[in-house]
mmCIF file of C-alpha atoms and ligand atoms in Angstrom:
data_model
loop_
_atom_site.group_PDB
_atom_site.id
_atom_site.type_symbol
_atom_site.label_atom_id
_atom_site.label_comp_id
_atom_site.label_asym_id
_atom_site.label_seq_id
_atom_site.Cartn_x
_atom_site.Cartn_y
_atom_site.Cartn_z
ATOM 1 C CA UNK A 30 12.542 -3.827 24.079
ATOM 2 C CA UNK A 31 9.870 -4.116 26.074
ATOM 3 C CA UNK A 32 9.081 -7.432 27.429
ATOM 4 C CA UNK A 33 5.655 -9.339 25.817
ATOM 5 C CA UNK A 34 3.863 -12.364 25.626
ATOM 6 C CA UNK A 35 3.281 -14.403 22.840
ATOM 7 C CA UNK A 36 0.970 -16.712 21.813
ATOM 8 C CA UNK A 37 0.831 -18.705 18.276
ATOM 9 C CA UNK A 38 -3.260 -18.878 16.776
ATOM 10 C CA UNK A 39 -3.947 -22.018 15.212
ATOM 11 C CA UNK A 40 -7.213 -20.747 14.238
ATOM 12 C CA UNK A 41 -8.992 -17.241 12.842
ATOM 13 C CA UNK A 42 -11.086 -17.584 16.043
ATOM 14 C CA UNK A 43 -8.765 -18.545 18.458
ATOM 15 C CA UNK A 44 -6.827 -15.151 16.955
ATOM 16 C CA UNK A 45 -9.337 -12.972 17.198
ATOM 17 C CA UNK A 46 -10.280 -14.186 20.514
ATOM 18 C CA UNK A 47 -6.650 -13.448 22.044
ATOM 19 C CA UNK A 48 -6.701 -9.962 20.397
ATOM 20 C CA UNK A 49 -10.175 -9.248 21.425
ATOM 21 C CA UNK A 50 -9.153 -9.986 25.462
ATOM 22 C CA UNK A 51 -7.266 -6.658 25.218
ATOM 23 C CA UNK A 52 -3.775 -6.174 26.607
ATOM 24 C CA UNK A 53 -2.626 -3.958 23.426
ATOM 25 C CA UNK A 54 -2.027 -7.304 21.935
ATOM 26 C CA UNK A 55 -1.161 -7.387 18.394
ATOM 27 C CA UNK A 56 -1.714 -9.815 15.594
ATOM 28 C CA UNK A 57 2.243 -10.719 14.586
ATOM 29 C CA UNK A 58 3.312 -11.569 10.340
ATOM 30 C CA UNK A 59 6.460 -11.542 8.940
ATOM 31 C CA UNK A 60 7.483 -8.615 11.915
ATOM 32 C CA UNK A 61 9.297 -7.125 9.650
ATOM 33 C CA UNK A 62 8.351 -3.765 10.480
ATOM 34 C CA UNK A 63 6.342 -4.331 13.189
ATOM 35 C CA UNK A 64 9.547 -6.193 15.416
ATOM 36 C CA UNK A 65 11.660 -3.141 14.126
ATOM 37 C CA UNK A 66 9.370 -0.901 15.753
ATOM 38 C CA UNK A 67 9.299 -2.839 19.009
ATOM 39 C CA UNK A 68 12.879 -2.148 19.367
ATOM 40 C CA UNK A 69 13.034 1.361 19.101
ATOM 41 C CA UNK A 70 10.164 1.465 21.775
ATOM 42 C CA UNK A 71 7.580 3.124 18.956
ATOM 43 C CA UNK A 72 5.586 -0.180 19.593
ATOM 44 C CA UNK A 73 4.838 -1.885 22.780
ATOM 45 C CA UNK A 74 2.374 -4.046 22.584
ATOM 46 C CA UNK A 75 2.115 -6.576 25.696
ATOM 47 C CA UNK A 76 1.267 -9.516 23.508
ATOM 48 C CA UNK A 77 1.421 -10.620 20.163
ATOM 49 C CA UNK A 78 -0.628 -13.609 18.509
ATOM 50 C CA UNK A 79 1.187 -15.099 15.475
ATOM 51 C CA UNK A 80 -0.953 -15.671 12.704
ATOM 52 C CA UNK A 81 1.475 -17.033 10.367
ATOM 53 C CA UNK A 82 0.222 -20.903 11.015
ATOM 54 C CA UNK A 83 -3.058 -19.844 10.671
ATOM 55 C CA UNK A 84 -4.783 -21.460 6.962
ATOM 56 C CA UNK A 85 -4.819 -18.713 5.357
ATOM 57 C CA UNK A 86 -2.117 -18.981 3.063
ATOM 58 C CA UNK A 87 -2.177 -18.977 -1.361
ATOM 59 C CA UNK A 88 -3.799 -18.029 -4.210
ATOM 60 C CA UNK A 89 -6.713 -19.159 -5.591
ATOM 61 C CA UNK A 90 -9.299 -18.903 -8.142
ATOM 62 C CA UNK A 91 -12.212 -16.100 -7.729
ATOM 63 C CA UNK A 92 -15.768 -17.263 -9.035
ATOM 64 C CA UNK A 93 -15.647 -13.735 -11.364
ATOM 65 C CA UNK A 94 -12.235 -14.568 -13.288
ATOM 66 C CA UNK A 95 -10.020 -13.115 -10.436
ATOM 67 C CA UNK A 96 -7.935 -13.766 -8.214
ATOM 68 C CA UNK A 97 -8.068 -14.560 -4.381
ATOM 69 C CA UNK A 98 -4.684 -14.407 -2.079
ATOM 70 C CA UNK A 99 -4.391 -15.393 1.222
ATOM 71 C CA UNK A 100 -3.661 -12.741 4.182
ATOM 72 C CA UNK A 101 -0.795 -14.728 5.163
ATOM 73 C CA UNK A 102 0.720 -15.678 1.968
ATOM 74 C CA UNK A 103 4.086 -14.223 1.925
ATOM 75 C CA UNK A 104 5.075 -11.605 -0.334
ATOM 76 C CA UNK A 105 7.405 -14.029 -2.325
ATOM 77 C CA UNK A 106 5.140 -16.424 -3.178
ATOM 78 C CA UNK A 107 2.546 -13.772 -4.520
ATOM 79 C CA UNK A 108 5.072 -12.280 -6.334
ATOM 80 C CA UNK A 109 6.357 -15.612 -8.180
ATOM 81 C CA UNK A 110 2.934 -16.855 -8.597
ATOM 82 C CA UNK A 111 2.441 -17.516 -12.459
ATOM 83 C CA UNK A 112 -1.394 -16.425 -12.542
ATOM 84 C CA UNK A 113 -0.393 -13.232 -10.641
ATOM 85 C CA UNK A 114 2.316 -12.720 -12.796
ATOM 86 C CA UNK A 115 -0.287 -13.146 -16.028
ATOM 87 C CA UNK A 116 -2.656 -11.308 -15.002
ATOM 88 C CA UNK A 117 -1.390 -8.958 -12.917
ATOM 89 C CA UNK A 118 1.904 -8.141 -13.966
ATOM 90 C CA UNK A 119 2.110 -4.506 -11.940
ATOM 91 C CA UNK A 120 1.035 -6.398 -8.694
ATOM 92 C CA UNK A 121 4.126 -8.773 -9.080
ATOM 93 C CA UNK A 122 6.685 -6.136 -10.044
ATOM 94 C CA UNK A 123 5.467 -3.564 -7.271
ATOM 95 C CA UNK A 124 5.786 -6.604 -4.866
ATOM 96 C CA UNK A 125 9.398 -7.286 -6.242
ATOM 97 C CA UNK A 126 10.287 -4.150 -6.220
ATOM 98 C CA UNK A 127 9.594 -3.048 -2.320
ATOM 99 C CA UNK A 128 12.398 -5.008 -0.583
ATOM 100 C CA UNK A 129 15.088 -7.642 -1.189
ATOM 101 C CA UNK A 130 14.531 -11.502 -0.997
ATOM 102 C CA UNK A 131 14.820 -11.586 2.671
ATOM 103 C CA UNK A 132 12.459 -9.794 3.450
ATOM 104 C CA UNK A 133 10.130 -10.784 0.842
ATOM 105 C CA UNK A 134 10.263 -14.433 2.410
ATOM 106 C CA UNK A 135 9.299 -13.167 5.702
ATOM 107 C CA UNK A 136 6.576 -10.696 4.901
ATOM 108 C CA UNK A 137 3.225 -11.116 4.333
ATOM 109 C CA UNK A 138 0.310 -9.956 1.994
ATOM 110 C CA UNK A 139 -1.909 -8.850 5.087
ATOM 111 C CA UNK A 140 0.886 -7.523 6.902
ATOM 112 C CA UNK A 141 2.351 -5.208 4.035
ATOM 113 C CA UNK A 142 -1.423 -3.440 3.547
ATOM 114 C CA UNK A 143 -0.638 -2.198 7.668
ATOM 115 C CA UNK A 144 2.787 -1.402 7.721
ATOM 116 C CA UNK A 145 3.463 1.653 9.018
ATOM 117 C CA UNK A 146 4.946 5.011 7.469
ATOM 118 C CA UNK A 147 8.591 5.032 7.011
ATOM 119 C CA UNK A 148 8.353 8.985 8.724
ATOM 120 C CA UNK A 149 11.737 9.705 10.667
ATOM 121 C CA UNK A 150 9.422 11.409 13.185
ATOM 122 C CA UNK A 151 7.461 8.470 13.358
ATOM 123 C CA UNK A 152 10.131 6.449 13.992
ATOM 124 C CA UNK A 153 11.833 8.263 16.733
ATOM 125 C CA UNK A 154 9.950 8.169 20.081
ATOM 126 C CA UNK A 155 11.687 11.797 20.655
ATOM 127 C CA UNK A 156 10.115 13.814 18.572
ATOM 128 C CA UNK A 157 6.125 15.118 18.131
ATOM 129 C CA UNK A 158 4.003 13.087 16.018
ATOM 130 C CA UNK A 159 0.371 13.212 15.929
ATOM 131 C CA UNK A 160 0.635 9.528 14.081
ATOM 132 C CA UNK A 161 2.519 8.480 17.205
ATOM 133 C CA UNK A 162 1.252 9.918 19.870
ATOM 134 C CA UNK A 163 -2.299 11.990 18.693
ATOM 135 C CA UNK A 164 -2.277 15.844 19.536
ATOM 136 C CA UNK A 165 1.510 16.170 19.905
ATOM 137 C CA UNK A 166 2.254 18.008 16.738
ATOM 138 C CA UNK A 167 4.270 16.605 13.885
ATOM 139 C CA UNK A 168 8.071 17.756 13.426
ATOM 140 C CA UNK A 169 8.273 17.183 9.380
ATOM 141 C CA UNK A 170 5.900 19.912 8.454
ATOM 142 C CA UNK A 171 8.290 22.534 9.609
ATOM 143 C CA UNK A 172 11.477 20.045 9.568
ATOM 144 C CA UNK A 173 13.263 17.579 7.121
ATOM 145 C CA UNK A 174 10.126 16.574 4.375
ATOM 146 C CA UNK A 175 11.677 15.796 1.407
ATOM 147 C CA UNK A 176 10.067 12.990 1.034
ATOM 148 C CA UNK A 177 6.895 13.410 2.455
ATOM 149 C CA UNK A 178 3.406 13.836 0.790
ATOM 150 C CA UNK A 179 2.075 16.181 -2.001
ATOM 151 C CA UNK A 180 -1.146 15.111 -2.204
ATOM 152 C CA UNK A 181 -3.959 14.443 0.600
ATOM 153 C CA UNK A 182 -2.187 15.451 3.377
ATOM 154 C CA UNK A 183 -3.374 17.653 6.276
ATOM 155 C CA UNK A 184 -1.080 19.652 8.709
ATOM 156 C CA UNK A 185 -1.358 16.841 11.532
ATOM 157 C CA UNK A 186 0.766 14.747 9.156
ATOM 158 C CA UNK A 187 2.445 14.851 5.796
ATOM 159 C CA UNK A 188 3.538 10.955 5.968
ATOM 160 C CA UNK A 189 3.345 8.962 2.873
ATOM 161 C CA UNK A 190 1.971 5.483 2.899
ATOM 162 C CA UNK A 191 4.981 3.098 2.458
ATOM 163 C CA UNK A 192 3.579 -0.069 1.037
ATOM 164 C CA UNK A 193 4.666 -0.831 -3.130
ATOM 165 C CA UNK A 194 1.858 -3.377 -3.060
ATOM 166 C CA UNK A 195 -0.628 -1.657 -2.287
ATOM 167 C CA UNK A 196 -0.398 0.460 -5.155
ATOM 168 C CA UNK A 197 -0.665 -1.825 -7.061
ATOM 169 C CA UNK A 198 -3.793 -3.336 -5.523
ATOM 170 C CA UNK A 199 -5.402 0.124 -5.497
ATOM 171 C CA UNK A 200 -5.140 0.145 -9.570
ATOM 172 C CA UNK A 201 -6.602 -2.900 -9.542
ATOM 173 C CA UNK A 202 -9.386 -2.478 -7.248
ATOM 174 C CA UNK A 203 -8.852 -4.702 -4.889
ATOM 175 C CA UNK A 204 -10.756 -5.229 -2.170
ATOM 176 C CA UNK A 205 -9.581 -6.286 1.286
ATOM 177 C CA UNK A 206 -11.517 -9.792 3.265
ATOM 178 C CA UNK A 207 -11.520 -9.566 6.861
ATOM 179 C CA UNK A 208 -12.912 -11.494 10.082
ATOM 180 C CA UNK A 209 -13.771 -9.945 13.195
ATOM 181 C CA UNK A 210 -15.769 -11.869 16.103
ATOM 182 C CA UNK A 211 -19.095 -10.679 15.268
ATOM 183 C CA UNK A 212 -18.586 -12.047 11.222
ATOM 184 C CA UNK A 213 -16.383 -11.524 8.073
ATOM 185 C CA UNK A 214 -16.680 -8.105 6.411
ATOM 186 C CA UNK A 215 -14.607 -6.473 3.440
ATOM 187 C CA UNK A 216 -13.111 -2.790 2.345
ATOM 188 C CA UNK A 217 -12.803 -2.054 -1.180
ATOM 189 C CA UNK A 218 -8.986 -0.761 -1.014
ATOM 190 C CA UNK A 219 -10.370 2.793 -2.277
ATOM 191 C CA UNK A 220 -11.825 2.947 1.776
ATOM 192 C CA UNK A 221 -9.339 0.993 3.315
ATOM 193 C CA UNK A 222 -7.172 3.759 3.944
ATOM 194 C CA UNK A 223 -9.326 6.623 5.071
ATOM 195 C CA UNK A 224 -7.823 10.483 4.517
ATOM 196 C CA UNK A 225 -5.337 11.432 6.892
ATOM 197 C CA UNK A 226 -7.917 14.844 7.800
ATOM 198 C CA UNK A 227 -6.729 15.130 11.772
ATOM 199 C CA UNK A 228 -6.451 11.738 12.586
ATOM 200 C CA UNK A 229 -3.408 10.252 11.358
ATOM 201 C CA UNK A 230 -2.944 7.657 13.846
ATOM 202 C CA UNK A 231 -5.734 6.149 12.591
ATOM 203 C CA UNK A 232 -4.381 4.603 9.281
ATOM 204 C CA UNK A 233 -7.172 2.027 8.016
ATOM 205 C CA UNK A 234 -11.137 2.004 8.172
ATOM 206 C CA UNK A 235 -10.822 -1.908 9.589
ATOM 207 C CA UNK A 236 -13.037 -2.510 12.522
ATOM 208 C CA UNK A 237 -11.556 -3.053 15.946
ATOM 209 C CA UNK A 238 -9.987 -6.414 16.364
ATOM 210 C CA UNK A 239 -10.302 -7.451 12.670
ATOM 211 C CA UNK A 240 -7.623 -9.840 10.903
ATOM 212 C CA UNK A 241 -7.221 -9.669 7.286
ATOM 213 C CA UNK A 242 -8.269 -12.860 5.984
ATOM 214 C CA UNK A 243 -7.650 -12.554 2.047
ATOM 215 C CA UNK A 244 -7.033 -9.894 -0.458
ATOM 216 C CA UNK A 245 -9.490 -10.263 -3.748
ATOM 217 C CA UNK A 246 -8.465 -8.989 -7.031
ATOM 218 C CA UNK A 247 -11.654 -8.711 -9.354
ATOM 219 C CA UNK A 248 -11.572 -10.672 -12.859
ATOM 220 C CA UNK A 249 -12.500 -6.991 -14.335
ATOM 221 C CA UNK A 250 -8.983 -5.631 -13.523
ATOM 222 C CA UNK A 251 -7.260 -8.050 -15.415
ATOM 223 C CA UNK A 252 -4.641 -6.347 -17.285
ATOM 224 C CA UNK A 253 -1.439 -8.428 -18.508
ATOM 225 C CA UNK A 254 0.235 -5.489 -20.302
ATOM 226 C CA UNK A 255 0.278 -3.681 -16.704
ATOM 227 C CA UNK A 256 3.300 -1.616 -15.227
ATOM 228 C CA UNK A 257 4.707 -0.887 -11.794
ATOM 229 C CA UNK A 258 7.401 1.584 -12.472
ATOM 230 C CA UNK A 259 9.496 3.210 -9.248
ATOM 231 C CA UNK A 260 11.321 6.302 -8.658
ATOM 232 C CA UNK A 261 13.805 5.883 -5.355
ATOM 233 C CA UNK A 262 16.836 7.037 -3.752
ATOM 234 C CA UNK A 263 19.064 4.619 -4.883
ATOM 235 C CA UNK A 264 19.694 1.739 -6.933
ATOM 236 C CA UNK A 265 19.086 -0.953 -4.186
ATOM 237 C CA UNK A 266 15.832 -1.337 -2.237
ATOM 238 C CA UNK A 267 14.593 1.615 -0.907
ATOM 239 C CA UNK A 268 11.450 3.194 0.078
ATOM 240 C CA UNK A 269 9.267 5.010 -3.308
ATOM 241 C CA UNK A 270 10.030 8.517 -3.833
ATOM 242 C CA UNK A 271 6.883 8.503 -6.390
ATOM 243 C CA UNK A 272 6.168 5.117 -7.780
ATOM 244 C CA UNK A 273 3.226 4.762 -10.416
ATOM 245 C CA UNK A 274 0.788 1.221 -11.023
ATOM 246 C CA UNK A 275 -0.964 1.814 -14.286
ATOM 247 C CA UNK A 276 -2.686 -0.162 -16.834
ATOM 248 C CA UNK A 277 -3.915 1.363 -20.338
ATOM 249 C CA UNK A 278 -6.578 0.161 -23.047
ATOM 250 C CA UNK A 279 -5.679 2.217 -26.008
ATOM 251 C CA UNK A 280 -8.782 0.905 -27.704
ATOM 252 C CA UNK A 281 -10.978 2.816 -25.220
ATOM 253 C CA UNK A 282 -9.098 4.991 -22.980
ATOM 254 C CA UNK A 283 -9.492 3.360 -20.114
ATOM 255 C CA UNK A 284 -7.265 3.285 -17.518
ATOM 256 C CA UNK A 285 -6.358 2.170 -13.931
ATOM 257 C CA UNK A 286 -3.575 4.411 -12.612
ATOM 258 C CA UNK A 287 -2.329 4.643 -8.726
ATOM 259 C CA UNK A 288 0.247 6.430 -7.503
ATOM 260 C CA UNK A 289 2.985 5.942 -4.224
ATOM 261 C CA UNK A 290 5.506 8.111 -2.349
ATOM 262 C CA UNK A 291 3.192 10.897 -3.126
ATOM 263 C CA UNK A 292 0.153 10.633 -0.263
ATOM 264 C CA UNK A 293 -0.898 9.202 3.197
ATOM 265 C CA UNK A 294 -2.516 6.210 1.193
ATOM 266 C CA UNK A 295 -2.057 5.035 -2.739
ATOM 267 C CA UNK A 296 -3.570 7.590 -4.533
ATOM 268 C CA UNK A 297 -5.844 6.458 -7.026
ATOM 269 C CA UNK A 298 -5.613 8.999 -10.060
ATOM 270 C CA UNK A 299 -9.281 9.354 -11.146
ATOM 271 C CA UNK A 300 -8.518 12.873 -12.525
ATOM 272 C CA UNK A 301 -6.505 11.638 -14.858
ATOM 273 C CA UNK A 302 -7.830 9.157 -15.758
ATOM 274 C CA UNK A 303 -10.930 10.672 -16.706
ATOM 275 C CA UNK A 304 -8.987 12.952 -19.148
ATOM 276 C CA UNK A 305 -7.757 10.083 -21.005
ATOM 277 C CA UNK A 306 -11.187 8.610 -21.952
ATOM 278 C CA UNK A 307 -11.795 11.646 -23.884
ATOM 279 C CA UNK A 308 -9.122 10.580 -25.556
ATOM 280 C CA UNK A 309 -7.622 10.193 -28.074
ATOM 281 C CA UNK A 310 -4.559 8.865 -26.830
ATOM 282 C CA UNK A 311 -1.859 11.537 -27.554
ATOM 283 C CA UNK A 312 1.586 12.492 -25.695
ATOM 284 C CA UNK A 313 -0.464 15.714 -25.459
ATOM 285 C CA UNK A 314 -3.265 13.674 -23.997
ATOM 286 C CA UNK A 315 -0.735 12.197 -21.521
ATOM 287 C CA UNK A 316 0.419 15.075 -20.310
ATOM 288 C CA UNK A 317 -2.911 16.710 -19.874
ATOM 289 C CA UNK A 318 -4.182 13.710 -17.553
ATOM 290 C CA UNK A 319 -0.983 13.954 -15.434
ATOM 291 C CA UNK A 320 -1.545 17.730 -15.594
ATOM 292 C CA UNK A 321 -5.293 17.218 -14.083
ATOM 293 C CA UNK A 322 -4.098 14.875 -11.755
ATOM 294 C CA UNK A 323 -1.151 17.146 -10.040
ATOM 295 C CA UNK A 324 -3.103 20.001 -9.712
ATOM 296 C CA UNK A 325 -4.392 19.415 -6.478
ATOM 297 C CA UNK A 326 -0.900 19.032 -5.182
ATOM 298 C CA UNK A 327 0.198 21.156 -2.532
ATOM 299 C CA UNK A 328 4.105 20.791 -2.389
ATOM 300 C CA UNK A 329 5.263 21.559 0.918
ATOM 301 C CA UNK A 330 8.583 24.079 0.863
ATOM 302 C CA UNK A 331 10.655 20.780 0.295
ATOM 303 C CA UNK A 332 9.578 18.220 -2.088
ATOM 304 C CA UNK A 333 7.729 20.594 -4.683
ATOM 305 C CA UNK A 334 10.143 17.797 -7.163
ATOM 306 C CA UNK A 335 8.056 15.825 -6.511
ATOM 307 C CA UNK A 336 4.917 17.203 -8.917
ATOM 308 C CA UNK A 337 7.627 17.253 -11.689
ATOM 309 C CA UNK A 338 8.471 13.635 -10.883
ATOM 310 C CA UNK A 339 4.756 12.441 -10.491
ATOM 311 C CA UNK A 340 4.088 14.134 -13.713
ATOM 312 C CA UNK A 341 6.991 12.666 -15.849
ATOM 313 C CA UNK A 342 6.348 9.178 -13.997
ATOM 314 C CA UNK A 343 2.810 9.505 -15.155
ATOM 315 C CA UNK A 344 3.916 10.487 -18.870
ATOM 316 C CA UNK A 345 6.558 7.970 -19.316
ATOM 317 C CA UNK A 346 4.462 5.056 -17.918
ATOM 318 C CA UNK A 347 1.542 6.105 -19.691
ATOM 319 C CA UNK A 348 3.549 6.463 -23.351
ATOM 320 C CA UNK A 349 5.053 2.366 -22.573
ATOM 321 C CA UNK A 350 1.690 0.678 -22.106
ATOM 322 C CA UNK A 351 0.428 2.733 -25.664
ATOM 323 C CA UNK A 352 3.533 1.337 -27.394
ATOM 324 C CA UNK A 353 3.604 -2.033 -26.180
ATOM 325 C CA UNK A 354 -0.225 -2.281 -27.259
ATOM 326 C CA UNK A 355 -0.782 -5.295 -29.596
ATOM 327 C CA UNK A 356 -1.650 -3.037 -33.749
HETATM 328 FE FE1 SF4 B 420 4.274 12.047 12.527
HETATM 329 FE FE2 SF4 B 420 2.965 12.285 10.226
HETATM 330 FE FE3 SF4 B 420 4.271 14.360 11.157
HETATM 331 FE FE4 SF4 B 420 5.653 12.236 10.288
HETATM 332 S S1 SF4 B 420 4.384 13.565 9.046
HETATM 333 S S2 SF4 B 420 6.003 13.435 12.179
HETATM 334 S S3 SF4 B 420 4.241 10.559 10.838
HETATM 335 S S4 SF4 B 420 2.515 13.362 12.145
#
């Protein structure tokens, strides 16, 4: 690993300031992924500022019925938190259901929104990777992309985005509170994530320099009957193959649906969703919204499976929340 300073910010500004001087410094979480990629040389930044210690940790109350977490709030404690769980439910089961305790403890909120792709390319300084290193190519198109995205991608990169939680957060409209030197600003999660078009290795639509402060979830998106359902590899902690965040109002049709594993960024499935407010709410309607929704997939030669999986996951999850709906 490549040797780097480190410096721990006791404040947002004293953070921002040590980023701003330059130096590819980094702001440092949990490190969970971002130590991991210091090791195998795919990071290298000459300085990180912790901003674990920073005040920016829990959950609070939002003026609109909502709810407010901190950036640095680790993913264990937003998980267990009873007025997340309420609320919220798919948040908390997408957060428990993207790694084990350990790292759960570690992690944090901010730091799971930037995590980086879980690409093999990506992660092996050896190969071309426009995400990596911009204008060198990317290997998974015409090599191993099983698991790589259906939907939204471009040919500089087929990654998926690897974050469970952020899923969620994309059903629920959240939107993201940051603080750069010049002020605070926010991102609706819908433009956090800009389209992967032929920049991939630029992942989110945050300014320069900007820490995530707090992630707000709006009192409208309250749903306690909601569902975070995952499809993966195998039975212990793995990365989504096609994961689904939905919650249903079978009085109206409405419904808040996102889907992982299946694009550069959690997909927000507005096509189908608009099919189901024409309602009414029939398996046939079901599987005409996940129907509108997967046909703007474009399979690459390995992982057409996963429209068929998308498409089930969409049904299944869709057919729970109508029969766990109160008469
Ligand atoms: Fe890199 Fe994206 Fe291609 Fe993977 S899919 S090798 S991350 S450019």
């Amino acid at each position: 690993m490549k040797e780097f300073a480190y410096r721990r910010a006791t404040e947002v500004r004293d953070a921002l300031t040590l980023v701003a001087a330059g130096d590819g410094a980094r702001y440092l979480g949990g490190g969970t992924n971002l130590v991991d990629l210091m090791k195998t040389g795919v990071e290298a930044p000459a300085r990180l500022v912790d901003v674990r210690f920073l005040p920016l940790d829990g959950v609070r109350e939002a003026a609109d019925g909502g709810l407010v977490i901190g950036a640095t709030t680790t993913n264990s404690d937003a998980a267990a938190h009873p007025e997340v769980r309420r609320r919220y439910p798919a948040l908390s089961e997408a957060i428990l259901a993207g790694a084990s305790g350990q790292l759960r403890n570690m992690a944090t909120v901010g730091g799971n929104l930037l995590q980086r792709t879980r690409c093999g390319y990506f992660a092996d300084p050896s190969q071309a990777c426009n995400k990596r290193v911009p204008g060198s190519g990317c290997a998974a198109i015409a090599g191993e992309h099983h698991n790589h995205a259906v939907l939204g991608w471009s040919r500089h990169c087929a990654a998926t985005h690897a974050s469970d939680m952020a899923v969620a957060m994309a059903a629920f409209d959240a939107v993201v509170h940051y603080e750069t030197l010049d002020g605070p600003g926010e991102l609706p999660l819908a433009e956090f994530y800009p389209p992967v078009g032929d920049t991939p290795d630029r992942e989110t639509a945050l300014p320069p320099g900007a820490l995530i402060t707090a992630i707000a979830l709006p009192g409208s998106a309250v749903s306690p009957r909601s569902r975070y359902r995952k499809v993966r590899e195998r039975a212990s902690y793995a990365f989504a193959t096609v994961s689904i965040a939905a919650d249903l109002d079978v009085r109206t049709g409405s419904a808040r649906i996102a889907l992982g594993g299946v694009a550069s960024r959690p997909w927000r499935a507005r096509r189908a969703e608009a099919v189901l407010r024409e309602g009414p709410l029939t398996a046939d309607r079901f599987r005409a919204a996940a129907d509108a929704e997967l046909s703007a997939a474009e399979p690459l030669p390995g992982n057409g499976y996963k429209v068929t999986l998308a498409r089930n996951l969409i049904v299944a999850v869709l057919t729970e929340l109508a029969d766990r709906a109160p008469a």
